[in-house]
mmCIF file of C-alpha atoms in Angstrom:
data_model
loop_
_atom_site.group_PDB
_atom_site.id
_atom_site.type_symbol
_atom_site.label_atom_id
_atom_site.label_comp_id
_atom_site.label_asym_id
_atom_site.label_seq_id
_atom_site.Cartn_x
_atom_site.Cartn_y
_atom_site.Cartn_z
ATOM 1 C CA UNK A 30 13.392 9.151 -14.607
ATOM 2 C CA UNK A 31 16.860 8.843 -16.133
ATOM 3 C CA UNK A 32 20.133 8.984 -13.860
ATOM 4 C CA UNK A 33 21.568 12.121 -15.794
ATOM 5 C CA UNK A 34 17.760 14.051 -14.791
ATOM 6 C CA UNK A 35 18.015 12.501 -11.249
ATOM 7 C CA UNK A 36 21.305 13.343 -9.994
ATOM 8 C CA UNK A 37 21.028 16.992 -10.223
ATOM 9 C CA UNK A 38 17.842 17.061 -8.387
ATOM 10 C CA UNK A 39 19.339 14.629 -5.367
ATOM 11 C CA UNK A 40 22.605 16.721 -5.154
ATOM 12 C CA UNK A 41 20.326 19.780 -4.922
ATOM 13 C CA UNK A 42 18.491 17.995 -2.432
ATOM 14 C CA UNK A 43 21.704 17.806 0.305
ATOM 15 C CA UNK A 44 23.128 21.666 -1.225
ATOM 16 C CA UNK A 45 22.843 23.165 1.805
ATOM 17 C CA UNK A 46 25.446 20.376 3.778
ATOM 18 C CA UNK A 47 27.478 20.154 0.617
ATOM 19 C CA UNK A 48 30.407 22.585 1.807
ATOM 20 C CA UNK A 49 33.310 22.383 4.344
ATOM 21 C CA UNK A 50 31.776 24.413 7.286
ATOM 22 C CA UNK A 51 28.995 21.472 8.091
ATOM 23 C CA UNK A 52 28.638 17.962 9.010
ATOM 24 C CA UNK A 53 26.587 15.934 6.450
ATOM 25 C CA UNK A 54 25.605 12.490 5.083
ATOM 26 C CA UNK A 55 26.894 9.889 2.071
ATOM 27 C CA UNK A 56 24.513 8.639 -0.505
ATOM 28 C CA UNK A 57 24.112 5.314 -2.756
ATOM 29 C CA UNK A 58 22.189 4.414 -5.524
ATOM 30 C CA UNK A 59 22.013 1.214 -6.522
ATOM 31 C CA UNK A 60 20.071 -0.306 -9.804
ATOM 32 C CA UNK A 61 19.889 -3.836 -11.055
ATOM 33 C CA UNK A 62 22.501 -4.665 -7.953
ATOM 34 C CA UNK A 63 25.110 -2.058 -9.105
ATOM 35 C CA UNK A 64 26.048 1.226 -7.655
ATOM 36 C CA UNK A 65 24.914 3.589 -10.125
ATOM 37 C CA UNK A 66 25.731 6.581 -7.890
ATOM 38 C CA UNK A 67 27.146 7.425 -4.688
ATOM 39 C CA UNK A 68 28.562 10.937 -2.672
ATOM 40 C CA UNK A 69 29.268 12.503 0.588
ATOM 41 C CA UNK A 70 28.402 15.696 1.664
ATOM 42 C CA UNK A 71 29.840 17.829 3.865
ATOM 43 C CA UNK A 72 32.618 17.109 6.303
ATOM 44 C CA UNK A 73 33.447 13.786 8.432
ATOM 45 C CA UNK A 74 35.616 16.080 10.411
ATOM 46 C CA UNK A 75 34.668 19.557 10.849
ATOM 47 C CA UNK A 76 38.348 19.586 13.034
ATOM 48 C CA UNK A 77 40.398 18.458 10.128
ATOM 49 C CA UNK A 78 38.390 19.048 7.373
ATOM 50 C CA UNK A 79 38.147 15.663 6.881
ATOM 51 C CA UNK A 80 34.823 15.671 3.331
ATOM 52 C CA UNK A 81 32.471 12.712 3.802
ATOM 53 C CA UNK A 82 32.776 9.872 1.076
ATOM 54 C CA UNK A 83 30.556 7.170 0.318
ATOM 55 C CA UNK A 84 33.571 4.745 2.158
ATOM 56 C CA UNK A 85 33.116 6.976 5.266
ATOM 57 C CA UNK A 86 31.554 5.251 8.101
ATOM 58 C CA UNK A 87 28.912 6.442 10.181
ATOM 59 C CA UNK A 88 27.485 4.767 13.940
ATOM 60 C CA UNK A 89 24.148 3.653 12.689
ATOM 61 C CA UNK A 90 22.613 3.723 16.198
ATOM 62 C CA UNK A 91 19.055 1.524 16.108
ATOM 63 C CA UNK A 92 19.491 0.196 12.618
ATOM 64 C CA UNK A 93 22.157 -1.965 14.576
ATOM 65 C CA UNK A 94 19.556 -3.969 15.632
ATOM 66 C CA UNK A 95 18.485 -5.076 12.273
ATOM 67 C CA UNK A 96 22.129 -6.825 12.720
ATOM 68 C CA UNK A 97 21.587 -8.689 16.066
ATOM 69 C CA UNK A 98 18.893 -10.144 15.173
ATOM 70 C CA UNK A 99 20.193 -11.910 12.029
ATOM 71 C CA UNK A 100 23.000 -13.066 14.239
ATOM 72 C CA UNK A 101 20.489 -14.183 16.915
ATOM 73 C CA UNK A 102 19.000 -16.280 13.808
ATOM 74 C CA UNK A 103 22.318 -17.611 12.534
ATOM 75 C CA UNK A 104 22.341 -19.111 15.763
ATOM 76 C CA UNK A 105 19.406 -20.715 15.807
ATOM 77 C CA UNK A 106 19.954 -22.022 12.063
ATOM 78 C CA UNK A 107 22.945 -23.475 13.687
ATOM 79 C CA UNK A 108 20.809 -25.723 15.969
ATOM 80 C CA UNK A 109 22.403 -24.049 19.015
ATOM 81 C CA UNK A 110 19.247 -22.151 20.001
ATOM 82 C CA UNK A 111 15.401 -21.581 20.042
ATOM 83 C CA UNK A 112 13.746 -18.245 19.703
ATOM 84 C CA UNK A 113 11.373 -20.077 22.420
ATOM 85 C CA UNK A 114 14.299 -20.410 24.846
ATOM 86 C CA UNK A 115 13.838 -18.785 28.571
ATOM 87 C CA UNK A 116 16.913 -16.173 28.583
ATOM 88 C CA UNK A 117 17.879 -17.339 31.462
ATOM 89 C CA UNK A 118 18.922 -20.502 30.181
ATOM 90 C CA UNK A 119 21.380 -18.557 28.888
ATOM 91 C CA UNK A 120 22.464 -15.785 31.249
ATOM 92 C CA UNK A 121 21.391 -17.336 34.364
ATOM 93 C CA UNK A 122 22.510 -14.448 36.468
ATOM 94 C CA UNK A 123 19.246 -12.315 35.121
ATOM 95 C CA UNK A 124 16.276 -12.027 37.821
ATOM 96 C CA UNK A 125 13.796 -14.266 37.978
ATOM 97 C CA UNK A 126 10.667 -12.046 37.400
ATOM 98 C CA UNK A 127 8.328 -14.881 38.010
ATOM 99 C CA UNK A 128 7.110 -15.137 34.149
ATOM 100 C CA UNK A 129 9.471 -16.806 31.283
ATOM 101 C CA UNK A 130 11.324 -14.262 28.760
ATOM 102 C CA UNK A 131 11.956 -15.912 25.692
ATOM 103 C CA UNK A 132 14.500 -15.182 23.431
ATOM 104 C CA UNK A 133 11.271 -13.975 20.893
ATOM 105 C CA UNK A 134 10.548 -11.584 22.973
ATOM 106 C CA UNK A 135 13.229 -10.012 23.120
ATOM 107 C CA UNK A 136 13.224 -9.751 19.560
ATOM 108 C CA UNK A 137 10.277 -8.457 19.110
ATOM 109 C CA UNK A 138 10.252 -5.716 22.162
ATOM 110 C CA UNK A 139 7.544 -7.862 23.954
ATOM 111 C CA UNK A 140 9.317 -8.556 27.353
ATOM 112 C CA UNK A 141 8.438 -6.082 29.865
ATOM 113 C CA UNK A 142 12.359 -5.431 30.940
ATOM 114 C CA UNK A 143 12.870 -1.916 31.890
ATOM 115 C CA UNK A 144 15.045 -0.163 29.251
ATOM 116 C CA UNK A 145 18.366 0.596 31.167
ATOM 117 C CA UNK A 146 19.372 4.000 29.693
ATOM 118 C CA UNK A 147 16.025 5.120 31.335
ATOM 119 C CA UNK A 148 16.887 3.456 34.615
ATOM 120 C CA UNK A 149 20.778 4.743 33.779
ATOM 121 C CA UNK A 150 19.131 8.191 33.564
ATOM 122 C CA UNK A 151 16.645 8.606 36.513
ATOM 123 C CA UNK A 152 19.943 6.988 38.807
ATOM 124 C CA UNK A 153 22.177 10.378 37.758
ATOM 125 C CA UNK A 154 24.099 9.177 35.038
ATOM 126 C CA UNK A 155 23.999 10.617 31.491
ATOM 127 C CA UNK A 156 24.069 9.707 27.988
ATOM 128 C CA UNK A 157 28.032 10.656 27.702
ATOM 129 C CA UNK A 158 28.474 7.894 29.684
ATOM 130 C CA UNK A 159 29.910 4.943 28.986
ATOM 131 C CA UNK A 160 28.724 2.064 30.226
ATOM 132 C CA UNK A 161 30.337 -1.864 30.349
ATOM 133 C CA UNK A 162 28.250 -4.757 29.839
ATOM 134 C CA UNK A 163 29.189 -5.940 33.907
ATOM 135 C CA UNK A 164 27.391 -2.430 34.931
ATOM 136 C CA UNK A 165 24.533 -2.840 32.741
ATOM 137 C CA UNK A 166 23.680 -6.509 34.594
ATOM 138 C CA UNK A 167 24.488 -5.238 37.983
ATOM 139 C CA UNK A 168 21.470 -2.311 36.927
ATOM 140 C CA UNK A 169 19.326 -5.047 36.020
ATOM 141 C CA UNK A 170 20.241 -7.262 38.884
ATOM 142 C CA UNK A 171 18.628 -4.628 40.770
ATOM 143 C CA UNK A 172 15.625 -4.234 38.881
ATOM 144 C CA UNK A 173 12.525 -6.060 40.879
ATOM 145 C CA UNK A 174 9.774 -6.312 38.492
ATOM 146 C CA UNK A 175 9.223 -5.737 34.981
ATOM 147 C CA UNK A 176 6.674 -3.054 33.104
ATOM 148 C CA UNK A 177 4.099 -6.029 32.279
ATOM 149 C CA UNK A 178 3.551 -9.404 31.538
ATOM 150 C CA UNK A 179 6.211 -10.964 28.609
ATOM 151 C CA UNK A 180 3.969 -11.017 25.569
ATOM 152 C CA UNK A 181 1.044 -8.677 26.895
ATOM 153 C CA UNK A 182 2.375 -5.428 25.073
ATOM 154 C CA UNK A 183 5.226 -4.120 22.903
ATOM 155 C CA UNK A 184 7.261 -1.454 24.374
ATOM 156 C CA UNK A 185 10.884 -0.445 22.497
ATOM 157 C CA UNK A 186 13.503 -1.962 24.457
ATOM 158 C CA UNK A 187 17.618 -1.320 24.367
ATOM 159 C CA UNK A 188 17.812 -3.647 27.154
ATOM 160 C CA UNK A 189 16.567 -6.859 25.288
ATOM 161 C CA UNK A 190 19.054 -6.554 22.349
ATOM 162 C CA UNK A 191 22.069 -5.651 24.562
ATOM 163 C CA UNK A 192 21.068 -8.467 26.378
ATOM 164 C CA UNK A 193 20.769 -10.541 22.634
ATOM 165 C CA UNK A 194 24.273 -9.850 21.838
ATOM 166 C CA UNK A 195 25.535 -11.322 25.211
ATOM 167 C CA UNK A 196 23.929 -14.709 24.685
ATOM 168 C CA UNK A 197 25.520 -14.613 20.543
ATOM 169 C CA UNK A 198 28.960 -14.178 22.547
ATOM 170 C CA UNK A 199 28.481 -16.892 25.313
ATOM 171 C CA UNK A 200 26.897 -19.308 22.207
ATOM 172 C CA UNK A 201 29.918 -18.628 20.272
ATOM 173 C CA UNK A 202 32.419 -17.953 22.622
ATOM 174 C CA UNK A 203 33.383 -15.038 20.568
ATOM 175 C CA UNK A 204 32.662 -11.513 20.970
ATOM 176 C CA UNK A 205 29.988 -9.807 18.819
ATOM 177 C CA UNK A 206 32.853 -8.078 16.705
ATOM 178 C CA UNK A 207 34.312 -11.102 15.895
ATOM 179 C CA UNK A 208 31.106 -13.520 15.208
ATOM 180 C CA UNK A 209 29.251 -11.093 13.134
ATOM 181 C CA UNK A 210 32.475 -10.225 11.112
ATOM 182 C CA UNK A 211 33.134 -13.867 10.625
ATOM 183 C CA UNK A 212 29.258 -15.059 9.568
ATOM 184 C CA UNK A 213 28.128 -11.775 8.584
ATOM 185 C CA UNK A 214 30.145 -9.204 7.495
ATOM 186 C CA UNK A 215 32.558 -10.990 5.402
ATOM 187 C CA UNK A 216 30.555 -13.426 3.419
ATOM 188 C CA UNK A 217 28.323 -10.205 2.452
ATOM 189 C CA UNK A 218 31.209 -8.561 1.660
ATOM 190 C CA UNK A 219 31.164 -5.713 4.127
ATOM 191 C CA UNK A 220 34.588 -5.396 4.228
ATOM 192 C CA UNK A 221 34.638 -2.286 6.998
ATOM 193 C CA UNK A 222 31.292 -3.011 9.186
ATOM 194 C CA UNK A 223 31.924 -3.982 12.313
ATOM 195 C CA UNK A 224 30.393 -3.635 16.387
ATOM 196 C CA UNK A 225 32.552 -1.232 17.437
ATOM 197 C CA UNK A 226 32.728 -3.058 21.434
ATOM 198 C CA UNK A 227 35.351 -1.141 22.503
ATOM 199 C CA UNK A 228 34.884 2.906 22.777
ATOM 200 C CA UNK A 229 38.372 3.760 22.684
ATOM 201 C CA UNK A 230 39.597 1.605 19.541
ATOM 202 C CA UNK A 231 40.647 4.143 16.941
ATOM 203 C CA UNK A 232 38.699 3.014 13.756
ATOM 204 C CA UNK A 233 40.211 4.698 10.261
ATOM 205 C CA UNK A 234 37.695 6.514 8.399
ATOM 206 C CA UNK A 235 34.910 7.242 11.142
ATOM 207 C CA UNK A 236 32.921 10.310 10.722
ATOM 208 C CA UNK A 237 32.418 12.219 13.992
ATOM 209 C CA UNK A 238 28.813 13.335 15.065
ATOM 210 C CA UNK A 239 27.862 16.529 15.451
ATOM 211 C CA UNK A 240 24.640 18.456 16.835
ATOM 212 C CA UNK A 241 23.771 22.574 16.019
ATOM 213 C CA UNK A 242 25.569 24.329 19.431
ATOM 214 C CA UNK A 243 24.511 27.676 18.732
ATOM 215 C CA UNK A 244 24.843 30.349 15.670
ATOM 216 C CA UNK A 245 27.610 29.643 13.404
ATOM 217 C CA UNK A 246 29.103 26.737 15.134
ATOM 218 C CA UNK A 247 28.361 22.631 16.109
ATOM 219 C CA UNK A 248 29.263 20.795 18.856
ATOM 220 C CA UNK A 249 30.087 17.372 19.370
ATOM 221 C CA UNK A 250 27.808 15.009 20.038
ATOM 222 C CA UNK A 251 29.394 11.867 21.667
ATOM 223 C CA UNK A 252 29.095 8.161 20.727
ATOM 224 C CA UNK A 253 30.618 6.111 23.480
ATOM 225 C CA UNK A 254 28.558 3.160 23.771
ATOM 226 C CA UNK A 255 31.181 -0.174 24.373
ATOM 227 C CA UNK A 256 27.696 -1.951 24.323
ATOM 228 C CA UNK A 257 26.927 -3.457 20.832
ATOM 229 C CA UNK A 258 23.391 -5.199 19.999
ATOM 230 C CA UNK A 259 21.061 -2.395 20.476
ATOM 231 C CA UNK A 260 23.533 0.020 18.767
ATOM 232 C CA UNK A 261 27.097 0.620 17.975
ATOM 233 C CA UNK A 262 27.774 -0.488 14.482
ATOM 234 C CA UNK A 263 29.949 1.161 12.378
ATOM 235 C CA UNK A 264 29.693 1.080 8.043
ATOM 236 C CA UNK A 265 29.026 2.440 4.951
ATOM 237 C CA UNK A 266 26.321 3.404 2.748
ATOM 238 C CA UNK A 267 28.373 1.261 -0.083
ATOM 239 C CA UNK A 268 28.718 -1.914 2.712
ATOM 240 C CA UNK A 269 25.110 -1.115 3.322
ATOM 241 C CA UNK A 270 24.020 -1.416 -0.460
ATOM 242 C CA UNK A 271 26.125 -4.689 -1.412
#
């Protein structure tokens, strides 16, 4: 179908977010490596009317992941480690559950660790939260056994790739921020992704998340994971696309 036919049909597609009284979503189209088309929709800011704009940037929860494991691999390109590797060679302080978790399965949600935000969840906390990476290991210091065997199932797991990013930072001696931005980020030429590590750093251009609180009004819906690996990056659909 030609662009001119298309774009008409897309922008009717996100009409009903396309004002200044809702939260919405930015949109790329790319063709033969070029953006051929890109637009936000709605607001980033409902506050201070703040419109989306394909340079906005957005928390891209799970799809984070996607990012730790291509820094878990740069690592291993590097020589410096094996997918096959016990964790704990790496993070010693993690319980022995009598069976070897490997670095793989981690990867590939294979290793039986308990995911956290459950455990977080059933102890009385709650998903506004926030939670440092020292509380996260003293939860799973606790933790006694794990759901089953390394290898023997696959079972989604936040744990594993929190615990991913940790080894990238003792490897590199750098934080996740700053090795991804230095082997990632900038030779892709993302110039405004990053792991936002730090809940309270102010980061230009973030749109806010929202959630329906009732008729004829949102609510906030909050964001404050300091734990990058399993979530917490920050870009743009036009970062995304080159």
């Amino acid at each position: 179908m030609e662009l001119e036919k298309l774009i008409p049909q897309i922008d009717q597609m996100f009409a009903r977010w396309d004002n200044t009284r809702s939260p919405g979503c930015a949109l790329a189209l790319i063709q033969d490596g070029e953006i051929v088309y890109k637009r936000g929709y709605g607001m980033a800011s409902l506050e201070f009317g703040v419109p989306i704009t394909p340079t906005t940037l957005f928390q891209i929860g799970s799809i984070s992941k996607q990012f730790t494991a291509m820094a878990i691999a740069i690592l291993a390109d590097d020589g410096l480690l094996s997918l096959d590797d016990d964790i704990r060679k790496h993070i010693p302080e993690i319980p022995d559950f009598g069976e070897t978790i490997t670095i793989r399965h981690l990867v590939h949600h294979t290793s039986g660790l308990r995911s956290l935000d459950e455990v977080k969840m059933i102890a009385g906390g709650h998903f506004e939260d926030v939670t440092l990476f020292s509380e996260y290991m003293e939860m799973l210091s606790q933790q006694r056994a794990l759901n089953f065997k390394p290898g023997e199932k696959h079972l989604y797991c936040n744990t594993g790739y929190t615990i991913m990013a940790s080894i990238v930072e003792r490897i590199s001696g750098k934080s996740m921020r700053e090795f991804c931005d230095e082997r990632m980020f900038k030779p892709l030429g993302m110039q405004h992704t990053l792991f936002h590590d730090n809940h309270r750093m102010v980061v230009p251009g973030l749109a806010q998340s929202y959630a329906p609180g009732g008729p004829g009004f949102f609510e906030r819906e909050a964001l404050l994971h300091g734990l990058p690996g399993s979530t917490s990056l920050l870009t743009s659909v036009e970062d995304l696309l080159y």
